[in-house]
Each structure stands twice: as structure tokens, then as C-alpha cells.
Coordinates of C-alpha atoms in Angstrom, one line a residue:
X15 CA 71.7 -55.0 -61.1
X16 CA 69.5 -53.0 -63.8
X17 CA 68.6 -56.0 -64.9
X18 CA 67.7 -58.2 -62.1
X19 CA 65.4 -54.7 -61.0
X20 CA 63.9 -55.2 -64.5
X21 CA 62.9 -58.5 -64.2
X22 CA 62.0 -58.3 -60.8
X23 CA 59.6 -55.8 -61.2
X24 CA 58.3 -57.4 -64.9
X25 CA 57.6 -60.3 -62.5
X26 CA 55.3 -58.6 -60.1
X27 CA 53.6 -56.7 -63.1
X28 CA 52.8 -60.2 -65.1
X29 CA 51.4 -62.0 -61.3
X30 CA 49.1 -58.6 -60.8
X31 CA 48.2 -59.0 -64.0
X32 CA 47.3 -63.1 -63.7
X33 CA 45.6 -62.1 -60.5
X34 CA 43.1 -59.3 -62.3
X35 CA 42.6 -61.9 -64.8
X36 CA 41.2 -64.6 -62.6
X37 CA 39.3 -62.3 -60.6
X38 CA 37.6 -61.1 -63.6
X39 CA 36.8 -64.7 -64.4
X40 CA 35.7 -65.6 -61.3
X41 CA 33.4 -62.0 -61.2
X42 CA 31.9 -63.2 -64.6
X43 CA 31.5 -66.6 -63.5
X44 CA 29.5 -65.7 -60.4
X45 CA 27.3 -63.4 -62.6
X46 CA 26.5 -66.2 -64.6
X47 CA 25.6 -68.1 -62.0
X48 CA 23.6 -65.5 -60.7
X49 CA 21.6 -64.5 -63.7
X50 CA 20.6 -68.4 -64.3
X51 CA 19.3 -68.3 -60.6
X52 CA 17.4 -65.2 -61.4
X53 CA 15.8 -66.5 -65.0
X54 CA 14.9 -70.0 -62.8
X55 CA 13.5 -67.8 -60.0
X56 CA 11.4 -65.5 -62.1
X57 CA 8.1 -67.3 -62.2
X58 CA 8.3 -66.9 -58.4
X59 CA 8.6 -63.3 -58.7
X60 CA 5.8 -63.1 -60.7
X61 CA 3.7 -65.0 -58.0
X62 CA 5.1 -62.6 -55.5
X63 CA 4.4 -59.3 -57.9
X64 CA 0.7 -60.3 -58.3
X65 CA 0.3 -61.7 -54.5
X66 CA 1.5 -58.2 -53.8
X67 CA -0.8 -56.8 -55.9
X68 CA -3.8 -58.2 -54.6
X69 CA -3.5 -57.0 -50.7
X70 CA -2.1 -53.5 -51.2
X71 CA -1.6 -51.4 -48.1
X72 CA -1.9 -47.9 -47.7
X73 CA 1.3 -45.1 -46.6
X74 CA 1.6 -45.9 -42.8
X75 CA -1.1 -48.6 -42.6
X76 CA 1.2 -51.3 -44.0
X77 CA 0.3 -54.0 -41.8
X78 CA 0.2 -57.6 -43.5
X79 CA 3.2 -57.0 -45.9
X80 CA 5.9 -56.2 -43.7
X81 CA 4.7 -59.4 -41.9
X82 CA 5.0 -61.6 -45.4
X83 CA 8.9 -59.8 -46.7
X84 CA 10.0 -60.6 -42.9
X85 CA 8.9 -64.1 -43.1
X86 CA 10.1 -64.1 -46.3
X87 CA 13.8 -62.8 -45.5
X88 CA 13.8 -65.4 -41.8
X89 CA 13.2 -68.0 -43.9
X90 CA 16.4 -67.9 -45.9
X91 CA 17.9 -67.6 -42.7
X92 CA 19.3 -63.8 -43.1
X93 CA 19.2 -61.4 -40.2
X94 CA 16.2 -59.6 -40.0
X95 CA 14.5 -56.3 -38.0
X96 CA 10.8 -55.3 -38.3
X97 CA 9.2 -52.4 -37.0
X98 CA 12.4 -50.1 -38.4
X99 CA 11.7 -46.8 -38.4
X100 CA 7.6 -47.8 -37.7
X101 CA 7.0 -50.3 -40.2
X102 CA 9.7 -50.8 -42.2
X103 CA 12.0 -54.2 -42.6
X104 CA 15.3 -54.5 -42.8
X105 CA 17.1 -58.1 -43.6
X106 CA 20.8 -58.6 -43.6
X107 CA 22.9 -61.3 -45.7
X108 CA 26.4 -62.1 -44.8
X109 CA 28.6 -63.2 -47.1
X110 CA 31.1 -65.9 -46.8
X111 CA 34.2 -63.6 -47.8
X112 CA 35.1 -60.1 -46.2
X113 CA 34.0 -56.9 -48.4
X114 CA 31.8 -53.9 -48.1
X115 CA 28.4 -53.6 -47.1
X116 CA 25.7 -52.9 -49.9
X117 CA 22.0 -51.8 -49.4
X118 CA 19.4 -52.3 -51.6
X119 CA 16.1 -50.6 -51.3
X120 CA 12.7 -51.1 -52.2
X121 CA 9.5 -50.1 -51.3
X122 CA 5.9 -51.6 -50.7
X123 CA 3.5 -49.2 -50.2
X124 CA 0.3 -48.7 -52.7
X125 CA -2.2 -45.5 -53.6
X126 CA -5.8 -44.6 -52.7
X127 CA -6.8 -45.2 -56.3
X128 CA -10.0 -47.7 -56.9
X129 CA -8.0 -49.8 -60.1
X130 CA -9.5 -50.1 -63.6
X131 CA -7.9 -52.9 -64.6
X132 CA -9.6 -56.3 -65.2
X133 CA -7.0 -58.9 -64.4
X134 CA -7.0 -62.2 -62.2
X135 CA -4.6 -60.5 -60.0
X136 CA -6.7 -57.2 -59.5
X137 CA -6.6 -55.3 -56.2
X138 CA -8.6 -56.8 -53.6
X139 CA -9.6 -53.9 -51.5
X140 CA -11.9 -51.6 -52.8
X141 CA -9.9 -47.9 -53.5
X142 CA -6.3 -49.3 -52.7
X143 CA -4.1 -50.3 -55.9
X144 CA -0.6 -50.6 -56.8
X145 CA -0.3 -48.0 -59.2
X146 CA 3.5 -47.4 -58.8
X147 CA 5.3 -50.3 -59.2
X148 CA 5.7 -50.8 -55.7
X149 CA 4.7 -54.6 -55.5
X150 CA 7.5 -55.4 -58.4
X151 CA 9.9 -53.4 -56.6
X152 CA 9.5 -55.6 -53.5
X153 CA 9.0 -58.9 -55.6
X154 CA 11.9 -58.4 -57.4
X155 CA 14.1 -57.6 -54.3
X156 CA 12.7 -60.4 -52.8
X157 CA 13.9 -62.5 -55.6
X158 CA 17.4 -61.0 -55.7
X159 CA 17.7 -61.7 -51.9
X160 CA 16.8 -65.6 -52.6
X161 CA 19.4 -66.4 -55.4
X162 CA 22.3 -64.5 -53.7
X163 CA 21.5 -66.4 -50.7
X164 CA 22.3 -69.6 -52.8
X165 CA 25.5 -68.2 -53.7
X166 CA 26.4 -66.2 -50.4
X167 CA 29.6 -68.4 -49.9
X168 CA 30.8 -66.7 -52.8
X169 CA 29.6 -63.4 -51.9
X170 CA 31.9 -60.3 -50.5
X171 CA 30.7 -58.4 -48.1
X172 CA 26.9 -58.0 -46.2
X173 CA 24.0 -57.1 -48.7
X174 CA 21.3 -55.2 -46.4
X175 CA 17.8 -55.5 -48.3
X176 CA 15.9 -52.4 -46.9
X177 CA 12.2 -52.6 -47.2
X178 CA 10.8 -49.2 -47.0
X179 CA 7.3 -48.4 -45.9
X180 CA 5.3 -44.8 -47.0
X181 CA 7.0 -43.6 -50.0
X182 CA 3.8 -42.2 -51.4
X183 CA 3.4 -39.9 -48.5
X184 CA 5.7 -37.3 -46.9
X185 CA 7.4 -37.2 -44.7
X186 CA 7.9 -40.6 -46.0
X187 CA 9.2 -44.1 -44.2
X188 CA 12.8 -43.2 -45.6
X189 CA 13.9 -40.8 -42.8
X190 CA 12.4 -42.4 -40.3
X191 CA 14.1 -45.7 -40.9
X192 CA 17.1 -44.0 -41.5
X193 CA 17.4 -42.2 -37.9
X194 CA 16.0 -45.9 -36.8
X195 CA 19.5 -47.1 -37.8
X196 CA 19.0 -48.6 -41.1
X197 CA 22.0 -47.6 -43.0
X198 CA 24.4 -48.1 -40.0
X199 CA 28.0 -49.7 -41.6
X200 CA 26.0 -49.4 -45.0
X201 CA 29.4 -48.1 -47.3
X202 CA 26.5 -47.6 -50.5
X203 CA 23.1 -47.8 -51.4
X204 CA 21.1 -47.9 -54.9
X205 CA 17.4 -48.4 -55.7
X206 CA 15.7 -49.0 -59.0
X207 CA 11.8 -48.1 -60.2
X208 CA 10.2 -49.7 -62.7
X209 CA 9.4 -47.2 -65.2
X210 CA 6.4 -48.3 -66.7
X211 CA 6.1 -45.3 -69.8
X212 CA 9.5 -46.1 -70.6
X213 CA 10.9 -48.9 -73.6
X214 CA 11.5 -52.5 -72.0
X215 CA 14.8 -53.2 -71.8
X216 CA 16.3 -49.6 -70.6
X217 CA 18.4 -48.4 -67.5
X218 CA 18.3 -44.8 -67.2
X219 CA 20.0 -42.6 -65.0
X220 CA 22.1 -39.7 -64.6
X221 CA 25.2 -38.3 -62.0
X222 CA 24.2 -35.8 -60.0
X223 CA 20.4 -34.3 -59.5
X224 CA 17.8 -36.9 -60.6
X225 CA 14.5 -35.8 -59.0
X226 CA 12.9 -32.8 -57.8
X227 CA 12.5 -31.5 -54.6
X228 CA 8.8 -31.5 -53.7
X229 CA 6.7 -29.3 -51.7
X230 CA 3.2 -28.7 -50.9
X231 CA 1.4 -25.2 -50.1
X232 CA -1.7 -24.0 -49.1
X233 CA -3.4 -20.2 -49.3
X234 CA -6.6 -19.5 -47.7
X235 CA -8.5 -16.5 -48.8
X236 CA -11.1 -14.7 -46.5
X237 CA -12.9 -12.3 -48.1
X238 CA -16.3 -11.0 -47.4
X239 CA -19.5 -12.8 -49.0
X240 CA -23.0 -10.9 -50.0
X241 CA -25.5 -11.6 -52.5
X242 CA -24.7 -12.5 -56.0
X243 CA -26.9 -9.5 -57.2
X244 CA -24.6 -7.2 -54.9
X245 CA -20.8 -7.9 -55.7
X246 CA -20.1 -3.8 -54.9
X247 CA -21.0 -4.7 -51.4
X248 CA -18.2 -7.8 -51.1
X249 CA -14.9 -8.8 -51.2
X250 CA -15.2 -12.1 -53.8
X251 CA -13.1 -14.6 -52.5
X252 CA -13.1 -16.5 -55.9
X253 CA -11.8 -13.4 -57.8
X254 CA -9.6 -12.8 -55.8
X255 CA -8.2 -16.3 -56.1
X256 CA -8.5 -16.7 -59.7
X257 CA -6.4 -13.5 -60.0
X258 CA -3.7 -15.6 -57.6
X259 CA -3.6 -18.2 -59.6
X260 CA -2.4 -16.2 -62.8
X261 CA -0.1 -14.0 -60.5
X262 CA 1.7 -17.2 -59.4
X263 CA 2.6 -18.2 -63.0
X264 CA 4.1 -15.4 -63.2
X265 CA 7.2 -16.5 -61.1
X266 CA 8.4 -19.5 -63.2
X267 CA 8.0 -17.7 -66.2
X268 CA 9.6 -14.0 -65.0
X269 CA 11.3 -14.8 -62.1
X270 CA 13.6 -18.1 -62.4
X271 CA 16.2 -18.3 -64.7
X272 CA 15.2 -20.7 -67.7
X273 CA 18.1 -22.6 -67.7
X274 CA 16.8 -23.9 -64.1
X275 CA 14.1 -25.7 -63.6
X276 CA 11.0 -25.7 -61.5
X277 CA 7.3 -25.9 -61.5
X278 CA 4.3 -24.1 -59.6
X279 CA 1.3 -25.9 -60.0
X280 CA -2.4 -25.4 -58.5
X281 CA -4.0 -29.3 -57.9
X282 CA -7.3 -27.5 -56.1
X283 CA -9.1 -25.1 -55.8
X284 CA -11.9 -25.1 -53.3
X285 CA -14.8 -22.5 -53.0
X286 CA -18.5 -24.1 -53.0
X287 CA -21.3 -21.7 -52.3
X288 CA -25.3 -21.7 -53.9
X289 CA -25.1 -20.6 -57.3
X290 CA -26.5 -16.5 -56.1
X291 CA -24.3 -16.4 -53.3
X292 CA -20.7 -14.3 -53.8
X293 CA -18.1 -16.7 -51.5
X294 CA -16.1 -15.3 -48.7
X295 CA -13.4 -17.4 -48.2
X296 CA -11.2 -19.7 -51.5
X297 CA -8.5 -22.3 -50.6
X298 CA -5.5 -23.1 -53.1
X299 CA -3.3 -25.9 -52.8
X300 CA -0.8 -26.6 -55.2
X301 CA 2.7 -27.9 -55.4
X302 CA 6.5 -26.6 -56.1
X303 CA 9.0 -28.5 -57.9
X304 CA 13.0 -27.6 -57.8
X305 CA 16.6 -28.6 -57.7
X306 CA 18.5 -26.0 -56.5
X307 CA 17.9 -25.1 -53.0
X308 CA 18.3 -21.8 -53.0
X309 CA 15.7 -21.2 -55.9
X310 CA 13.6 -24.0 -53.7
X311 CA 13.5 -21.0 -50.9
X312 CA 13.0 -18.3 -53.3
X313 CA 9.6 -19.5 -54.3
X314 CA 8.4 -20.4 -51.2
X315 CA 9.2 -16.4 -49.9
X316 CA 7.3 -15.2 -53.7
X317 CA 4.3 -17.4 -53.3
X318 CA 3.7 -15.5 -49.8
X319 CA 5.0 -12.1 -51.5
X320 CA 2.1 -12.5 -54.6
X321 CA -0.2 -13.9 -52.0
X322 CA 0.0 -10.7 -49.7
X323 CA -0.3 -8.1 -52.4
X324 CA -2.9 -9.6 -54.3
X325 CA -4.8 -9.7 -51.6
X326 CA -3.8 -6.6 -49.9
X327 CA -5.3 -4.7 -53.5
X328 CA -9.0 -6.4 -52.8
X329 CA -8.7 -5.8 -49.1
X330 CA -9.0 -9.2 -48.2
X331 CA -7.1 -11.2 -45.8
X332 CA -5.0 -14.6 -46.5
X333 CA -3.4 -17.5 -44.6
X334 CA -0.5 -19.0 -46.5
X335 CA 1.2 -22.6 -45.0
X336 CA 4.4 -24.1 -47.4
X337 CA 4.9 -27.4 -46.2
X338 CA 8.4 -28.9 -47.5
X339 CA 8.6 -32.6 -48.8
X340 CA 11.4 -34.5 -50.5
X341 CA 14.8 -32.9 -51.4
X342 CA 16.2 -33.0 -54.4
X343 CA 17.2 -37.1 -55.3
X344 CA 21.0 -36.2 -55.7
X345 CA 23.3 -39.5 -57.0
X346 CA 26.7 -40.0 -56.1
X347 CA 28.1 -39.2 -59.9
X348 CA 30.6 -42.1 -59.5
X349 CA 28.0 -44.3 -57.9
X350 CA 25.6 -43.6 -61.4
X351 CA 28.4 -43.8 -63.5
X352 CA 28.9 -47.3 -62.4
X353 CA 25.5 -48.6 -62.5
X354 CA 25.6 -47.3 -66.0
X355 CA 28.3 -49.6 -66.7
X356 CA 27.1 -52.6 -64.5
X357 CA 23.6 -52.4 -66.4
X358 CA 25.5 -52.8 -69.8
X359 CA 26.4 -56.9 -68.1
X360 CA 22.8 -57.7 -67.1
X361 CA 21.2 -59.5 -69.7
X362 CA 17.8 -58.1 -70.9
X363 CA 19.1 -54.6 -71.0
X364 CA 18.9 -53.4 -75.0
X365 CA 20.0 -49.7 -73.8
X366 CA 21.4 -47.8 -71.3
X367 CA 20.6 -43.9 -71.5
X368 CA 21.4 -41.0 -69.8
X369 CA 18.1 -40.0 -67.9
X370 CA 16.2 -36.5 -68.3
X371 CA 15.7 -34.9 -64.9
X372 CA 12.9 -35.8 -63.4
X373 CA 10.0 -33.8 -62.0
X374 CA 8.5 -36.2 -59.6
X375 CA 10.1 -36.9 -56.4
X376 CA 11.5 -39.7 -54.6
X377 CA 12.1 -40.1 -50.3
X378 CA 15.1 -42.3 -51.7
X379 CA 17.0 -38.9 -51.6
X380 CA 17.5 -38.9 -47.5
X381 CA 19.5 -42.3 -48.1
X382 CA 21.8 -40.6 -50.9
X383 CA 22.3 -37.7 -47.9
X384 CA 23.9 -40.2 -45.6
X385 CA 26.0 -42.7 -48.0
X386 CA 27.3 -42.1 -51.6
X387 CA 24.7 -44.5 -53.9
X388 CA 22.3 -44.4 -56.8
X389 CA 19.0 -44.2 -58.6
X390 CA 18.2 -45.6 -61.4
X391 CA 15.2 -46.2 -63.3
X392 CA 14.3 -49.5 -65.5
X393 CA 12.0 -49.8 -68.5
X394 CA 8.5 -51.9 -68.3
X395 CA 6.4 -50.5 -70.9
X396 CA 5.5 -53.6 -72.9
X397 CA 5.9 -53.3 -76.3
X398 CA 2.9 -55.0 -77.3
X399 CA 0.8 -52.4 -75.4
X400 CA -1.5 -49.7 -77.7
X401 CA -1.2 -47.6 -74.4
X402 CA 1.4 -47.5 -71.3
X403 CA -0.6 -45.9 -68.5
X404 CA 1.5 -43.3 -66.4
X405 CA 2.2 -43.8 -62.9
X406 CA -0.4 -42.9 -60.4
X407 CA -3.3 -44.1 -63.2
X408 CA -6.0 -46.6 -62.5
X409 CA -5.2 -48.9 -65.2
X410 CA -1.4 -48.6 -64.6
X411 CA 1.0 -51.4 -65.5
X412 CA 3.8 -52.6 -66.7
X413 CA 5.6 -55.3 -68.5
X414 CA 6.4 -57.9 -65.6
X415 CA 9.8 -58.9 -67.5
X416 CA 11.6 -55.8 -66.0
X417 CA 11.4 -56.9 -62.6
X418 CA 13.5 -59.7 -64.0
X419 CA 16.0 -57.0 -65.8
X420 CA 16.2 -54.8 -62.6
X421 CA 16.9 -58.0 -60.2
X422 CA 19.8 -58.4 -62.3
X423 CA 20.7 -55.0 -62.9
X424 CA 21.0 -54.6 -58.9
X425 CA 22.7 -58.1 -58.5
X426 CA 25.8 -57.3 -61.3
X427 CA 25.9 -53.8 -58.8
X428 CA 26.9 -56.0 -55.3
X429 CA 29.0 -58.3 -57.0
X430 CA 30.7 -56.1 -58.7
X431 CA 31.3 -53.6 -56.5
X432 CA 34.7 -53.4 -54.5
X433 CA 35.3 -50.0 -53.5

């Protein structure tokens, strides 16, 4: 009897094992196929990238390419919905065996910035550029969505391609396509940016926090003006404001602990008068930069705490508005951990790292609020390049090859994924 259990079990144990074995094969054989349908594909992406570039649409006044990346995605046939959450596209692709359902995001939205750059494929319209990455992001998706269409017999599960509008301005497309029903039945969700200051041929990323939380703030100063040769007779709206500025650097620096980050930083600082005239009224804006929550409420009560005192001692009065962006870009750790280890398959990738927290912010963190998924940024600084102009810059970049290495990056992570 001992032995018949024995060998009974030893049986089951050695089929388990045969059928692990030829699923492995078969997952390897399908990124193979996959990867050659990407490297064949890639000239098209570049034709899309640089299409992309030249008609770039503003946060919210996307117009024209919604309309192309729906075409695009009806084409192949897959399911699609426009208008999502206002201008957003969602496309669905069904795969010819059962399994979960995998998003993918990207987003197509470009910057008021007039570009620099002299290239064929320069922005068209005068003051709108991509200077994000935000036209790869979409042409690479784009080209994902076509070669796993070719192989969608193969594929488990539906892959949902989510084409997100406004990432540059909060509140952002994100949310809004979210409570639009864009990650209804979605089981995961990851997103890559091209990371154009960063080595070609890196993945970096990181469980848990990722980006910042960002938020914007405003303080308006009403003094009293008078002549520039009588300052005892005013209340000097600019001194008083200079003297806020310093007072707010005080709260990083004295008041958070330094083993948690944050920033305070002033982008403006508005008070235009004639050169003998004392001003009566100075307007701050500046931005806030946390992970924790709590230390995220903390500075928004200090900034108005500083604010009222310092202009309580000069007798003047103030308006103070703190406007809350993005949260905090939190990935599933597991969900990170196995892009990590799916990266490590995808040809093209010479490294993967674990990422630095970032300061910037991303609306990609409302999607990792609903379903478990993660962020993950790929390298595109060319190494040939003297400089590799930041994001945001008007002679931004980057090295066209990592929309190749994201593609597959993001392709090994649906057809690997089974849980």
C-alpha cells in the first residue's frame, strides 16, 4: 500500500512537473514570437513617434489624436470607446484563451513649450511640443497593440490599451476616465515613461512609493503702497513677501523629519510697480512635494501658519489658496517586483535597477488606487548625445530605440502574467 501511495503520488509530481515545463516553453516561445514582431514593427513606431510629434495637442484640447489611436485600434478590429472620461480612448483585445484582464496605459498629451529643436519631424504648431515623451508613449503602445493582435489566438486573457488624455494638467484625464469606467474587470494595470536623462537600456522601478504627491499654492499679499521716497508711510508688499519666502524654507529644513522627504518651492513671484512706487499687494505661487499623507497635510496647515504671522508682524493682510494635485504614485510591491523580473526577458534591456524616489508626479497614481499594478520607468538617453535634455525642456529628446525596449518590456508583462 506504502508503495503504490508512493508511486502514485511520484506520478502526479513528474506530470505537474512535464506540464510546467511545456508551459514554460510555450511562454518563451510566444515571447519570441512577440519580440520578432515588435523588432519588424519598429520602423512603424518610429513613423508613428514623429507623426505624433508633429501635431501635438494641448491638456484637454486633444482633438485630432484621439481620432488617429481610435482609428488606429478599429482597424485591428479590437473593441474600442472614445470620448472616455472626455477625451480619452480606451481599446479592448480579446484573446483567444481564458485569463485575466491586463491594462496598459499611455498617454498623449504635449506642453505649451515653443521647441528648440531643428529636426524634420519638429512640432508643427507654434508653442505646443512634446517634451515628455508622450508621443513614444502612445507610438509604442500602439505598436504593442498591433503585434499582439497577430498573435491574439495565443493570447490569455483581454489586454485593455488605455489612452489617457491631460496628464500634464491636474486634475488630470486619469480620474476622470477612471469614474468613466475605464478599469472596469481590469484585474492589473502598469505604465512605462521613457526616461530620457536616464542610460539606454534601463528599467527602473521600485515597490511601494514611486512619485510624489503634488500640490499647488498660492498667497496673496495686500499691503499698503506709497511713494518710494516714503516707505515709513507703507506697508511693502514685496518685503513682506521676500520675508515669506525665507520663512517657508524654514519648514523642510526644521520642521519634517529628514529621513522623509518633501519639497517647498516658490516658481513666481509676482509684484510689478514703476521703479519709485512701494507695491501694495505680492502674489506667491509655488509647489509642495510629499509622500506621506500626513506630512502632505502638515505643510499645507504651516504654509497658512508662516503665512498669517508673517504678515500679521507688518500688519498686512493675506489670502492663502492650497490646491491638491496628484497623490503619491504608490506600486503594488509584488506587481514591481515582477516587472523587475519580466524586464530582465526583454531583449534591449542592459540593466534593471531599483529606482530612487521620484519628485515629479504622475496622475498614473489614481489607477494604482483602484487595481494592484505598476510604474516603471525605461531609459532613452542616447549614448552618443554630449547633452540629454530633461523633461519639460525645449530641445528635449530621447533615443527612439527605447520605445522599442518599453513595447517589449510591457508585452513579456501580459504574457507572462497569470495571477
Amino acid at each position: 500500500m506504502i508503495q503504490f501511495f508512493y508511486e502514485h503520488h511520484k506520478f502526479f509530481d513528474e506530470l505537474r512537473d512535464t506540464m510546467m515545463e511545456e508551459r514554460r516553453k510555450r511562454q518563451l516561445n510566444n515571447l519570441g514570437r512577440l519580440f520578432a514582431l515588435l523588432d519588424k514593427l519598429y520602423p512603424e513606431i518610429v513613423q508613428l513617434r514623429r507623426y505624433f510629434h508633429q501635431y501635438p495637442e494641448l491638456s484637454f484640447q486633444e482633438v485630432e489624436t484621439p481620432k488617429y489611436i481610435a482609428a488606429f485600434h478599429t482597424k485591428l478590429g479590437h473593441e474600442v470607446q472614445t470620448n472616455v472620461g472626455g477625451r480619452g480612448v480606451v481599446a479592448k483585445l480579446k484573446g483567444g484563451k481564458p485569463g485575466k484582464t491586463i491594462a496598459l496605459r499611455a498617454d498623449f498629451d504635449a506642453l505649451p513649450i515653443q521647441e528648440e529643436r531643428d529636426v524634420p519631424y519638429r512640432s508643427k504648431v507654434p508653442g505646443v511640443m512634446h517634451a515628455c515623451g508622450h508621443d513614444g508613449h502612445t507610438a509604442q503602445l500602439l505598436g504593442l497593440a498591433k503585434a499582439l493582435n497577430e498573435m491574439k489566438e495565443e493570447l490569455h486573457g483581454t489586454v485593455v490599451f488605455i489612452h489617457q488624455h491631460a496628464e500634464e494638467v491636474p486634475p488630470g484625464g486619469a480620474i476622470d476616465m477612471i469614474n468613466d469606467g475605464c478599469l472596469d474587470g481590469v484585474d492589473v494595470i502598469f505604465g512605462a515613461h521613457l526616461w530620457a536623462t536616464d542610460p539606454f537600456g534601463t528599467v527602473l522601478t521600485k515597490p511601494g512609493p514611486l512619485m510624489a504627491a503634488a500640490d499647488k499654492f498660492e498667497i496673496e499679499i495686500q499691503g499698503q503702497g506709497g511713494h518710494g521716497g516714503s516707505p515709513h508711510t507703507t506697508k511693502d508688499a514685496i518685503v513682506i513677501g521676500s520675508q515669506l519666502v525665507l520663512n517657508l524654507q524654514q519648514i523642510v529644513s526644521r520642521r519634517i523629519n529628514p529621513q522623509d522627504p518633501a519639497v517647498i518651492s516658490i516658481g513666481s513671484f509676482e509684484a510689478v510697480n514703476a521703479f519709485n512706487v512701494i507695491a501694495d499687494r505680492a502674489k506667491l505661487t509655488g509647489t509642495v512635494r510629499t509622500f506621506n499623507e500626513n506630512t502632505r497635510l502638515f505643510i499645507e496647515k504651516e504654509i497658512d501658519r508662516i503665512a498669517r504671522g508673517t504678515c500679521f508682524s507688518a500688519d498686512a493682510m493675506y489670502q492663502y489658496t492650497y490646491s491638491r494635485g496628484y497623490p503619491t504614485l504608490i506600486n503594488d510591491e509584488k506587481m514591481a517586483e515582477y516587472i523587475m523580473n519580466v524586464a530582465k526577458q526583454a531583449p534591449g534591456v542592459t540593466e534593471v535597477q531599483l529606482a530612487e524616489p521620484h519628485m515629479g508626479a504622475e496622475d498614473f497614481s489614481y489607477y494604482l488606487q483602484h487595481v494592484p499594478g505598476a510604474f516603471f520607468f525605461v531609459g532613452a538617453a542616447d549614448p552618443e548625445w554630449d547633452i540629454a535634455y530633461p523633461h519639460h525642456h525645449p530641445k528635449f529628446s530621447f533615443d527612439e530605440r527605447a520605445m522599442l525596449v518599453a513595447a517589449k518590456v510591457l508585452g513579456a508583462a501580459v504574457l507572462n502574467y497569470e495571477k
